[in-house]
Structure formats: C-alpha cells, structure tokens
Short mmCIF file of N, CA and C in Angstrom, two decimals:
data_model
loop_
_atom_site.label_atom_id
_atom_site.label_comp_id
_atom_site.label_asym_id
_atom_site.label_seq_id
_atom_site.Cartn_x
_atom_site.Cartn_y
_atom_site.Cartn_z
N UNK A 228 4.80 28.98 -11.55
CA UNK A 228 3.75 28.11 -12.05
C UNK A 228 4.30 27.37 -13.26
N UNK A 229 3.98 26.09 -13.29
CA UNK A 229 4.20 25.59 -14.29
C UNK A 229 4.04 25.64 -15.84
N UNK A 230 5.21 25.90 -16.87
CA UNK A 230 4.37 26.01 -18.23
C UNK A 230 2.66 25.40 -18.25
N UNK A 231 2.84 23.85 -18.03
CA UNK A 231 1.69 23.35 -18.40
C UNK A 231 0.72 24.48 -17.85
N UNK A 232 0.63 24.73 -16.73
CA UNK A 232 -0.59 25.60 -15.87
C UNK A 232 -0.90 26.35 -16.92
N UNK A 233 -0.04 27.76 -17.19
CA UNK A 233 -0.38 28.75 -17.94
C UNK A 233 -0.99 28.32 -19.13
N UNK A 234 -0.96 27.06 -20.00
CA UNK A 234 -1.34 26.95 -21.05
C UNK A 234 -2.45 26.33 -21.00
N UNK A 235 -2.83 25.65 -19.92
CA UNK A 235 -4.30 24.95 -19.48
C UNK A 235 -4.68 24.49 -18.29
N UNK A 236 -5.48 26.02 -18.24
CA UNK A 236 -6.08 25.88 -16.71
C UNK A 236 -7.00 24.63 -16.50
N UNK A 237 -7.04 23.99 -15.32
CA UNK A 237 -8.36 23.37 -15.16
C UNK A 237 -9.80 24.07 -15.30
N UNK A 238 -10.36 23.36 -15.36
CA UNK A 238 -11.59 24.05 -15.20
C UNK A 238 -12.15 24.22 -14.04
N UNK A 239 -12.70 25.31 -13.55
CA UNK A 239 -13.13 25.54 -12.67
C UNK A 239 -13.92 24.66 -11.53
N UNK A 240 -13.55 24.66 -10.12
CA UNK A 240 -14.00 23.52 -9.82
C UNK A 240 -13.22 22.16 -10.04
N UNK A 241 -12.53 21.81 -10.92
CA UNK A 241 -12.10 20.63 -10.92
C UNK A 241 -11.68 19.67 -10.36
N UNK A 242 -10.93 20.33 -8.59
CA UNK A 242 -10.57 19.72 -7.97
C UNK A 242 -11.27 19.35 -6.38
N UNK A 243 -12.49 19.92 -6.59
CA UNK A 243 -13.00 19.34 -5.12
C UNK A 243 -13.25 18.28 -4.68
N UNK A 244 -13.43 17.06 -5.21
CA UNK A 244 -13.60 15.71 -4.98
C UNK A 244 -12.85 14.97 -5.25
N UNK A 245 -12.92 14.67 -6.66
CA UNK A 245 -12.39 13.10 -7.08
C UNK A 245 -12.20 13.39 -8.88
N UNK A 246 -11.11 12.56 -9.07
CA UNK A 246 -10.88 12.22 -10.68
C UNK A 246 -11.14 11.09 -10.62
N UNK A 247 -11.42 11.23 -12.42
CA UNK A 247 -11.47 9.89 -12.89
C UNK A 247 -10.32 8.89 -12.80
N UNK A 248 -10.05 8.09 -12.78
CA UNK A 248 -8.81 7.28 -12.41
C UNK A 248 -7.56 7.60 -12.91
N UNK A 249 -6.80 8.42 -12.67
CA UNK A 249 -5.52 8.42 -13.52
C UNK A 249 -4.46 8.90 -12.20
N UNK A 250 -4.79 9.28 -11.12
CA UNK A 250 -3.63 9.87 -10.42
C UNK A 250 -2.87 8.73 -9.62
N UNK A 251 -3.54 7.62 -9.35
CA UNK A 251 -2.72 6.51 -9.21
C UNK A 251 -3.25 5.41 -9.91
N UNK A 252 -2.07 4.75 -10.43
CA UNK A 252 -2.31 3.26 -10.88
C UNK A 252 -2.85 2.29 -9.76
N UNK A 253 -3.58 1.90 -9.71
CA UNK A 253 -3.72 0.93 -8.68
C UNK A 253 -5.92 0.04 -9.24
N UNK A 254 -5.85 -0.96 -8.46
CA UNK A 254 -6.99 -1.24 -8.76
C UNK A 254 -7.39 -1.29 -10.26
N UNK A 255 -7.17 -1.81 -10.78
CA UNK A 255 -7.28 -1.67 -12.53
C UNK A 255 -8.48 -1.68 -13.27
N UNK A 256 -9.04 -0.70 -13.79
CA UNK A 256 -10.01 -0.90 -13.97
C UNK A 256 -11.35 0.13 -13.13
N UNK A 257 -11.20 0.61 -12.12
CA UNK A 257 -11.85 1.25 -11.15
C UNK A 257 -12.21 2.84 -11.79
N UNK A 258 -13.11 3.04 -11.62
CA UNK A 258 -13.56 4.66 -12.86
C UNK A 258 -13.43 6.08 -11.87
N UNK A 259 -12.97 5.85 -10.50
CA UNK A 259 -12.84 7.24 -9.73
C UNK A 259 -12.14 7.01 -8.47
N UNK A 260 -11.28 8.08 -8.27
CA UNK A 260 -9.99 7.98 -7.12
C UNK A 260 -10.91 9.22 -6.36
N UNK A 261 -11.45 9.54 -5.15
CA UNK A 261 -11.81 10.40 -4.51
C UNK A 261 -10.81 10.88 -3.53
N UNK A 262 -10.38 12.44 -3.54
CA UNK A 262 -9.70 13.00 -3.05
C UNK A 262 -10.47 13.83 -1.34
N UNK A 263 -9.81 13.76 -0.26
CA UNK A 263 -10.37 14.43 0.80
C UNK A 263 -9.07 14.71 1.42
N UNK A 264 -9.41 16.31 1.14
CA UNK A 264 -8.04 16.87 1.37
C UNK A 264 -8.12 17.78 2.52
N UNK A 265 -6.97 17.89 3.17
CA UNK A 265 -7.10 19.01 4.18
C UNK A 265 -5.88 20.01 3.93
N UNK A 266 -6.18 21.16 4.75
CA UNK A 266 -5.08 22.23 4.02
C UNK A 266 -4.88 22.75 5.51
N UNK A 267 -3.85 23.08 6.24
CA UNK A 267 -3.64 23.74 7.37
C UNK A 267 -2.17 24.90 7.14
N UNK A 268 -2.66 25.68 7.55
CA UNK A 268 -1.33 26.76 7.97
C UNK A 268 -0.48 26.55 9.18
N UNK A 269 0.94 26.41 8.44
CA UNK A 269 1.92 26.42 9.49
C UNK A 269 2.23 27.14 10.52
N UNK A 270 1.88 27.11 11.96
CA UNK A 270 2.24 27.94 12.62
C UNK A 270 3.71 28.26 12.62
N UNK A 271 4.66 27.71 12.10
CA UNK A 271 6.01 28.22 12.51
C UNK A 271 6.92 26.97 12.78
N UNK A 272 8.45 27.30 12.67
CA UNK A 272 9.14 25.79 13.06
C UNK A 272 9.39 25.14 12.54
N UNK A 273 8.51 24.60 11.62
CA UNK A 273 8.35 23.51 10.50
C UNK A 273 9.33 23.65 9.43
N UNK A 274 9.60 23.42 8.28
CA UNK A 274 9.59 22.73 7.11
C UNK A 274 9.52 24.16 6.13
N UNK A 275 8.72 23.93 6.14
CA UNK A 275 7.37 25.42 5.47
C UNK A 275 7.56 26.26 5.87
N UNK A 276 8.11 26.74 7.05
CA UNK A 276 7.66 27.75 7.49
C UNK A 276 6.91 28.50 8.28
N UNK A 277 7.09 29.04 9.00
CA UNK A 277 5.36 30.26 9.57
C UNK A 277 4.37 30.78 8.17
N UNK A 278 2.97 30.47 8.56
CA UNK A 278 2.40 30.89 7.72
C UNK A 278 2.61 30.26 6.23
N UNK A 279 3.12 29.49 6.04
CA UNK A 279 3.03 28.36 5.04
C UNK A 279 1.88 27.33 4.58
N UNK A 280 1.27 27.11 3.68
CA UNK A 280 0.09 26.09 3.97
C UNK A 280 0.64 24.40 3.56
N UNK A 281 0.31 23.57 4.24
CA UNK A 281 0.55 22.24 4.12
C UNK A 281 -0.42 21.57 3.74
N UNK A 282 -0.40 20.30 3.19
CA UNK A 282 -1.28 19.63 2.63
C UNK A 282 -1.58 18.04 3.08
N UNK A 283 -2.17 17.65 2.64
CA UNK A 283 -2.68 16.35 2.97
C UNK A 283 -3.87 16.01 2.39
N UNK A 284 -3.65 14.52 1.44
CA UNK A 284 -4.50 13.96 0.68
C UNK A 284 -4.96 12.57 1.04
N UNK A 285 -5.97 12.16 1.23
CA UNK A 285 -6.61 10.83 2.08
C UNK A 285 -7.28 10.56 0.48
N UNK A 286 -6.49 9.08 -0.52
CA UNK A 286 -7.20 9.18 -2.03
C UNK A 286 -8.49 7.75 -1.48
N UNK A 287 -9.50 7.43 -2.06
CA UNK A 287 -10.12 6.49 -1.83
C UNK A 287 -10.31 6.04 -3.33
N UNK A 288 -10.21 4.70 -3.53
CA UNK A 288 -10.73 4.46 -5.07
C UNK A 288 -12.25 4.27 -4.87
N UNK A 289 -13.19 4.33 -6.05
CA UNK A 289 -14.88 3.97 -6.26
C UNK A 289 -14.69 3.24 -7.06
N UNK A 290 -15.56 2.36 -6.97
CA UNK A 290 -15.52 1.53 -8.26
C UNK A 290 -17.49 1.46 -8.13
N UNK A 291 -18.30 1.00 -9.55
CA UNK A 291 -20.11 0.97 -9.58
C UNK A 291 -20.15 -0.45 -8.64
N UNK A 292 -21.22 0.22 -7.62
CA UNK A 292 -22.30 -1.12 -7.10
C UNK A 292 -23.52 -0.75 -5.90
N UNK A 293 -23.51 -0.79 -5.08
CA UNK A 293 -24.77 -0.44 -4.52
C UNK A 293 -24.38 1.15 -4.27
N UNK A 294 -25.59 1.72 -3.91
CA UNK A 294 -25.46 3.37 -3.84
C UNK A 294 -25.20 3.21 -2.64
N UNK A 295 -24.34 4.51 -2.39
CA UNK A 295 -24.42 4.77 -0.85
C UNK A 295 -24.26 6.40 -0.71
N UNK A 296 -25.64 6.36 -0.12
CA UNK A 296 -26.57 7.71 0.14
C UNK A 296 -25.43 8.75 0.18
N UNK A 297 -24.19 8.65 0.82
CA UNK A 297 -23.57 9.75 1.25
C UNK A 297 -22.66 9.98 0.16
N UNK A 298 -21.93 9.21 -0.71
CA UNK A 298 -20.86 9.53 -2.01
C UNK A 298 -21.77 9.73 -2.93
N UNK A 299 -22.80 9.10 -3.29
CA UNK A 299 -24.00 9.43 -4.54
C UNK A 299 -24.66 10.26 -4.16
N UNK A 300 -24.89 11.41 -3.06
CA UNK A 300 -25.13 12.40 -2.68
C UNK A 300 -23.92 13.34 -3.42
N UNK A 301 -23.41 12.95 -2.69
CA UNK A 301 -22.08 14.38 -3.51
C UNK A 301 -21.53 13.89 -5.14
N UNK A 302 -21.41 13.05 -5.51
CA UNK A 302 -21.32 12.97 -6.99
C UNK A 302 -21.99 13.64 -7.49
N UNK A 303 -23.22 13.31 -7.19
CA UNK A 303 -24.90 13.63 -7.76
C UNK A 303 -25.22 15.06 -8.00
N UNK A 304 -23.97 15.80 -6.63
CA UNK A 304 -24.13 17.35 -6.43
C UNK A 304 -23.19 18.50 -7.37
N UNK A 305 -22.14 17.31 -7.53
CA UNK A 305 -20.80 18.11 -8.12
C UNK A 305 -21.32 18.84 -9.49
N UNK A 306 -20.39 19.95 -9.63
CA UNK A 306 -20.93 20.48 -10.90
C UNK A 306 -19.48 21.66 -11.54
N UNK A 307 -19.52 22.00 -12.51
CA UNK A 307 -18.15 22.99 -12.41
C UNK A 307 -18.81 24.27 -12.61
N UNK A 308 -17.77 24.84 -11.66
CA UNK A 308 -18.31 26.33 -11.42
C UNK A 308 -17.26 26.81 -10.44
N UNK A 309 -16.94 28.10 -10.11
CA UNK A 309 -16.11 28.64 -8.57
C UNK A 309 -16.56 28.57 -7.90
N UNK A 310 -17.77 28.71 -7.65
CA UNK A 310 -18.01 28.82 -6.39
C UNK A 310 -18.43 27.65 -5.42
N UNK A 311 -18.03 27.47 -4.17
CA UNK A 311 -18.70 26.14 -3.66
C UNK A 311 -20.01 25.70 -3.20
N UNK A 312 -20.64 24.98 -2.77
CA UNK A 312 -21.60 24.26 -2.84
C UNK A 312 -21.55 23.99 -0.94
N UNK A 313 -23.30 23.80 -0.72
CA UNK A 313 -23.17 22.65 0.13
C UNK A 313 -23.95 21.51 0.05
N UNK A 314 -23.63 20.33 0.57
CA UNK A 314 -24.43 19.57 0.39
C UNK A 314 -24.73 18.87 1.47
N UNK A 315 -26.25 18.87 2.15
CA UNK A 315 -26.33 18.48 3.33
C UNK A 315 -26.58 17.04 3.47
N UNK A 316 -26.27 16.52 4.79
CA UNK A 316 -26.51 15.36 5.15
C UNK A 316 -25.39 14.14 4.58
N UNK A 317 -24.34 14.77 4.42
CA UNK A 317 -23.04 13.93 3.70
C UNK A 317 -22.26 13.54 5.26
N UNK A 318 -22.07 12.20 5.70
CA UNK A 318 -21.55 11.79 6.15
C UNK A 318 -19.88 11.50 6.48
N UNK A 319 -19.16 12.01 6.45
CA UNK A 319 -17.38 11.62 5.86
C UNK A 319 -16.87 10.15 6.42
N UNK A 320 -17.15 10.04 7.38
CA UNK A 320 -16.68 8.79 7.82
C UNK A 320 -17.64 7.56 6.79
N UNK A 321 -18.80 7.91 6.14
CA UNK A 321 -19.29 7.01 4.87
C UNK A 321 -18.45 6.94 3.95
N UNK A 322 -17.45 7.93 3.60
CA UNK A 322 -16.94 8.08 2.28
C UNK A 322 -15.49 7.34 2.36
N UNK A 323 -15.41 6.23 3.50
CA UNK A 323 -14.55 5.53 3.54
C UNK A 323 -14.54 3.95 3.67
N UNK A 324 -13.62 3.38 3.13
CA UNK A 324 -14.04 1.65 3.53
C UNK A 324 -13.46 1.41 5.21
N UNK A 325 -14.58 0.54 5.14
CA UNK A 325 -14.13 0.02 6.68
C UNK A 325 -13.01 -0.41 7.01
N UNK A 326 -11.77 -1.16 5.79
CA UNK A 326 -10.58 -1.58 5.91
C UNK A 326 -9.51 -0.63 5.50
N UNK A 327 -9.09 0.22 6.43
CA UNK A 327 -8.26 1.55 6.08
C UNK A 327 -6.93 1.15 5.55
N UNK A 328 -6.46 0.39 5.40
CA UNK A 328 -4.77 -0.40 4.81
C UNK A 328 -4.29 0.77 3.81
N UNK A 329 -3.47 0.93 4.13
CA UNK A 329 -2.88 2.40 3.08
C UNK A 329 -1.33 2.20 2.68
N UNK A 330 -1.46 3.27 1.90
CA UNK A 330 -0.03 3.15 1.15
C UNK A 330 0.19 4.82 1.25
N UNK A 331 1.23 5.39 1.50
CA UNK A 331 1.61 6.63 1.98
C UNK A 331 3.52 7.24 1.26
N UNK A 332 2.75 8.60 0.58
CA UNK A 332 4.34 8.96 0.33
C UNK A 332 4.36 10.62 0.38
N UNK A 333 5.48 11.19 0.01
CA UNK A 333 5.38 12.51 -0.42
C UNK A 333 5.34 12.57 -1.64
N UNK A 334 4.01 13.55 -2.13
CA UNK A 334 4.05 13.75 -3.49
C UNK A 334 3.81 15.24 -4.07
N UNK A 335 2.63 15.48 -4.70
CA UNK A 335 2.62 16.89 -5.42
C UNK A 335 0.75 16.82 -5.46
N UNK A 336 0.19 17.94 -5.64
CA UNK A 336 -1.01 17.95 -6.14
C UNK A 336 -1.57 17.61 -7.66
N UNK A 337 -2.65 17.06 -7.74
CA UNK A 337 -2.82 16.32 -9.17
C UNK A 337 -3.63 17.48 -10.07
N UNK A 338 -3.35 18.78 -10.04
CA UNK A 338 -4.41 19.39 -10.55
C UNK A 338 -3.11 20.84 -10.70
N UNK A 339 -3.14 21.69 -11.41
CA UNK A 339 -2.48 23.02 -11.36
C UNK A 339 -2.79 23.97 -10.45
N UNK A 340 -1.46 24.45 -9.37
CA UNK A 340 0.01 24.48 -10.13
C UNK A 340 0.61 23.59 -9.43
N UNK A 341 0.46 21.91 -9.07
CA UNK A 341 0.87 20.69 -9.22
C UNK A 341 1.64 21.36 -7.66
N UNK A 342 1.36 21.54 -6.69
CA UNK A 342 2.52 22.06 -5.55
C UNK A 342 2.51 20.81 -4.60
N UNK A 343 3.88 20.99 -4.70
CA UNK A 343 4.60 20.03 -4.00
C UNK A 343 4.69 19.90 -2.26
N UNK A 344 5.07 18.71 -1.77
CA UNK A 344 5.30 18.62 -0.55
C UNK A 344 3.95 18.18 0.25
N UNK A 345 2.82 17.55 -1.02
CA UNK A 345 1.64 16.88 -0.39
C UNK A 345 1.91 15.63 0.50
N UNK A 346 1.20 15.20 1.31
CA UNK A 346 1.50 14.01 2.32
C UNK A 346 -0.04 13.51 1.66
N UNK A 347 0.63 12.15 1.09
CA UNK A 347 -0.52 11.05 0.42
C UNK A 347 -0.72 10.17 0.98
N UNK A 348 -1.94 9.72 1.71
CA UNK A 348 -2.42 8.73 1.92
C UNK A 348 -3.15 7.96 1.27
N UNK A 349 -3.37 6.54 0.28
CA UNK A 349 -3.70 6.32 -0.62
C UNK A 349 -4.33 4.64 0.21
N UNK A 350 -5.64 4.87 0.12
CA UNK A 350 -6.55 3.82 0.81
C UNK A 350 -5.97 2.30 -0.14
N UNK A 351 -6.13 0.73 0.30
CA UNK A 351 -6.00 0.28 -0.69
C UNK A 351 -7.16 -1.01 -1.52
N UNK A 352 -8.57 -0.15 -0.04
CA UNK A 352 -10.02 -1.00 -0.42
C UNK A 352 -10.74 -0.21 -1.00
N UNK A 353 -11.20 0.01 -2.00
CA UNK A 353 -12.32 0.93 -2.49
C UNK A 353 -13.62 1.02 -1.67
N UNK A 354 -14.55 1.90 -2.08
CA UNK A 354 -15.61 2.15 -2.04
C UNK A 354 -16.70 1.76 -2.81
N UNK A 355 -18.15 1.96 -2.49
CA UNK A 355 -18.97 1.55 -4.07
C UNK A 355 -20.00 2.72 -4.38
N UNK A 356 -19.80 3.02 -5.14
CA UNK A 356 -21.20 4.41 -5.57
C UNK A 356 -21.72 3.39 -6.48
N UNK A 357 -23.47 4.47 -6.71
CA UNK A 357 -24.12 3.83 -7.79
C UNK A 357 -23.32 4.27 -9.47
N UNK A 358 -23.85 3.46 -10.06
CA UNK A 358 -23.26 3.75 -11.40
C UNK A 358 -23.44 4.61 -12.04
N UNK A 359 -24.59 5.30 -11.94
CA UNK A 359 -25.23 6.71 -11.98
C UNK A 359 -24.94 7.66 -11.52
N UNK A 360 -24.44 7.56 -10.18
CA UNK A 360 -23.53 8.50 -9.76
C UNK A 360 -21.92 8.48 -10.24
N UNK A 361 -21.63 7.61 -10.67
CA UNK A 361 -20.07 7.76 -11.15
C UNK A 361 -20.07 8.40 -12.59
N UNK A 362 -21.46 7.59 -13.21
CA UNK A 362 -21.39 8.88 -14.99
C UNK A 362 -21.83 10.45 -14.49
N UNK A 363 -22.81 10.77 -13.86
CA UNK A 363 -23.26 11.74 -13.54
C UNK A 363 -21.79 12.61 -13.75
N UNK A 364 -20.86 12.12 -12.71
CA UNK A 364 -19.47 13.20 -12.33
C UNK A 364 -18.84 12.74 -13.73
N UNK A 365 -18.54 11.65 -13.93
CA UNK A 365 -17.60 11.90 -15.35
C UNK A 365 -18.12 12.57 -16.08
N UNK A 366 -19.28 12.94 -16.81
CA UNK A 366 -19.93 13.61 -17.31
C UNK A 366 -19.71 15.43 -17.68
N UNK A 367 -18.95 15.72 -16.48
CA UNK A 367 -18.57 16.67 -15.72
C UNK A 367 -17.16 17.08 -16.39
N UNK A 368 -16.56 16.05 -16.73
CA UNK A 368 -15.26 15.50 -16.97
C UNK A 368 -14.71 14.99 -17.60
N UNK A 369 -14.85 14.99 -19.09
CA UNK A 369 -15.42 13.74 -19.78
C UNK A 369 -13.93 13.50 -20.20
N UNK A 370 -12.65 14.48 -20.17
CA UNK A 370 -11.45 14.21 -20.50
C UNK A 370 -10.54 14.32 -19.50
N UNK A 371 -11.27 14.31 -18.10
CA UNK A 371 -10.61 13.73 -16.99
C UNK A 371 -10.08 15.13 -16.22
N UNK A 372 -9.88 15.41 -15.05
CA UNK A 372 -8.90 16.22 -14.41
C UNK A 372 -7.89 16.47 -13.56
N UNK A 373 -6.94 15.30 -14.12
CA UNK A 373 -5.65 15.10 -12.95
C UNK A 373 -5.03 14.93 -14.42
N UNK A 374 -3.38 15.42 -13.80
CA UNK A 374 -2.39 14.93 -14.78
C UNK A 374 -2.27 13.61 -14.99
N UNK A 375 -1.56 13.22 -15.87
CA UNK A 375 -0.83 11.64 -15.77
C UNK A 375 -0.27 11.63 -14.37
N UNK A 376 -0.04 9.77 -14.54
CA UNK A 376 0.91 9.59 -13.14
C UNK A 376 1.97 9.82 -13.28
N UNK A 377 2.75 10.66 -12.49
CA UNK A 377 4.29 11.17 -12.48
C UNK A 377 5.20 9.66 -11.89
N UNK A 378 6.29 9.64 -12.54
CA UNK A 378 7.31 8.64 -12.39
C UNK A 378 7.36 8.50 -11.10
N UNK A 379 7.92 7.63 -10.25
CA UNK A 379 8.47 7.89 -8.54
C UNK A 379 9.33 8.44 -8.40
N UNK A 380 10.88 7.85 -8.98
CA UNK A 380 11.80 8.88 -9.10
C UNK A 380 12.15 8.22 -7.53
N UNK A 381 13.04 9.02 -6.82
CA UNK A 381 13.32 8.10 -5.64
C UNK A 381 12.30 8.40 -4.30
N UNK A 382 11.07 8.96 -4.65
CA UNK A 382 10.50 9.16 -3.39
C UNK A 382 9.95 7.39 -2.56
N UNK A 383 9.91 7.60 -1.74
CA UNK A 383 9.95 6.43 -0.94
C UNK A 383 8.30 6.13 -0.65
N UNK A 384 7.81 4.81 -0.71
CA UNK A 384 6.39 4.57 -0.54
C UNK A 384 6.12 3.44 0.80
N UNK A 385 5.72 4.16 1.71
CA UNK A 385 5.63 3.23 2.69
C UNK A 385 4.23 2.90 2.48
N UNK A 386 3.91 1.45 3.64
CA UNK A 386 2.39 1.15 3.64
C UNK A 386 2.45 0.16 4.67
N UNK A 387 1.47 -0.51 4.93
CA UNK A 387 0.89 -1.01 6.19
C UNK A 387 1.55 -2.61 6.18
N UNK A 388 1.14 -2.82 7.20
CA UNK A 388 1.45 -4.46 7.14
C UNK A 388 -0.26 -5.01 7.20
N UNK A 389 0.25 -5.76 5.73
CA UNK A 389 -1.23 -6.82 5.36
C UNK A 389 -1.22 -7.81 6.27
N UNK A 390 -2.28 -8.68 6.44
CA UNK A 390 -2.29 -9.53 6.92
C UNK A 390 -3.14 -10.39 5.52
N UNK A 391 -2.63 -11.53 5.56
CA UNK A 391 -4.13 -12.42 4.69
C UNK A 391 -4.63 -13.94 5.75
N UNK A 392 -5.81 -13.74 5.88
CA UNK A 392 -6.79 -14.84 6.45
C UNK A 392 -7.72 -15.34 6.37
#
C-alpha cells in the first residue's frame, strides 16, 4: 500500500460514484467526473492471473442543468458511511450521454490503494444533473476525493474517430 494510503485514508464511502473534477483534466470547468465501475474475477490465463480481480472504469463528466430523475436520484442519495445503499428506480443507461465518443487507456484507481492495471474509458460528452444535486454530493466532499492527475508517462491514449458536421 502506498505511503500516501497509510497516512490518509479516504473516507468511507468515498468511492462509489463520482469525484469532484480532478481525476481527469478535460472539459474545463465541469464540477463532477462520475465513475461506473465494474470489478470481475479472473478466471485464469490472463494477465492477472486465476482468481485475480480486474477492473474497469466507464468516467462520465456532469456538469449543472436540467435534472435528470436518475443521476439526481443518486447524488441526492449518496452519503459517507460503509455500508451500501440502495437506491431504487435508477436507470444506468440514463447515467450516460447519448454520444458515447471516448478516450481509453491503462491507468490506476483514483482513490487508495491507487491499484493499478484499471482499463479507462473516459466519455467525451457530459451529462446534466440539477445543481442541487451536484452541491448536495460536494457537500459530502467538500475537499474532494480522488488524487491529483498523475503524469502520463508513456502510457498510450487511444480514442475514437470524431467526426464534425
């Protein structure tokens, strides 16, 4: 585990959703990067290993404007604590923009103990929550819970082919 870890844990809870903007630069200005992560165990073969867990991060940026029932539902819900929550009637396919254009690399987790070998998918249209729902969660947060952005260093960043029309 990392020095940093041992010397400051997150707080509990910190990482089930979304930070305030700091784990990628992008969109300037935008007050929340929402994280939807999946975690699977390696059957074997791989990389990892048998019995290894792998990762995968789908980031969406928010930025304030009309509510939408299903992200201002779960903002609205978040709270810090261990234990989890449910929250019914949350949609996932809402909690995405209709224009999926992404930018994709290998990176690390934004929260302690920072483990490596995440597969990032990093949306590059935001979303809109109400504005009420975006203080509600900062609120939560008020000094943020992701590290800084780590350098690139030579990892490689692929992404889509734009079109403009």
């Amino acid at each position: 585990m990392p020095d940093e870890c041992r010397r400051r844990r997150p707080p509990a809870g910190a990482d089930p959703l979304a930070h305030p903007v700091r784990a990628h630069r992008g969109r300037g200005g935008l007050p929340l990067e929402q994280h939807l992560k999946y975690v699977r165990t390696a059957e074997g073969g791989g990389a990892a290993g048998k019995g290894a867990k792998e990762y995968a991060v789908l980031a969406v940026f928010v930025h304030p404007g009309e509510a939408d029932d299903s992200l201002d539902r779960l903002l609205h819900s978040a709270r810090r604590g261990e234990d989890p929550w449910d929250v019914p009637g949350v949609e996932l396919d809402a909690l995405l923009p209709s224009c999926t254009e992404s930018y994709r690399y290998l990176g690390s987790s934004t929260t302690c103990p920072y483990t490596t070998g995440v597969r990032w998918t990093v949306l590059t249209h935001p979303v809109q929550a109400s504005a009420a729902a975006l203080e509600h969660y900062r609120s939560l947060f008020p000094g943020g819970n992701a590290r800084e952005v780590q350098p690139l260093g030579d990892r490689r960043i692929a992404g889509d082919r734009h079109r403009w029309w």
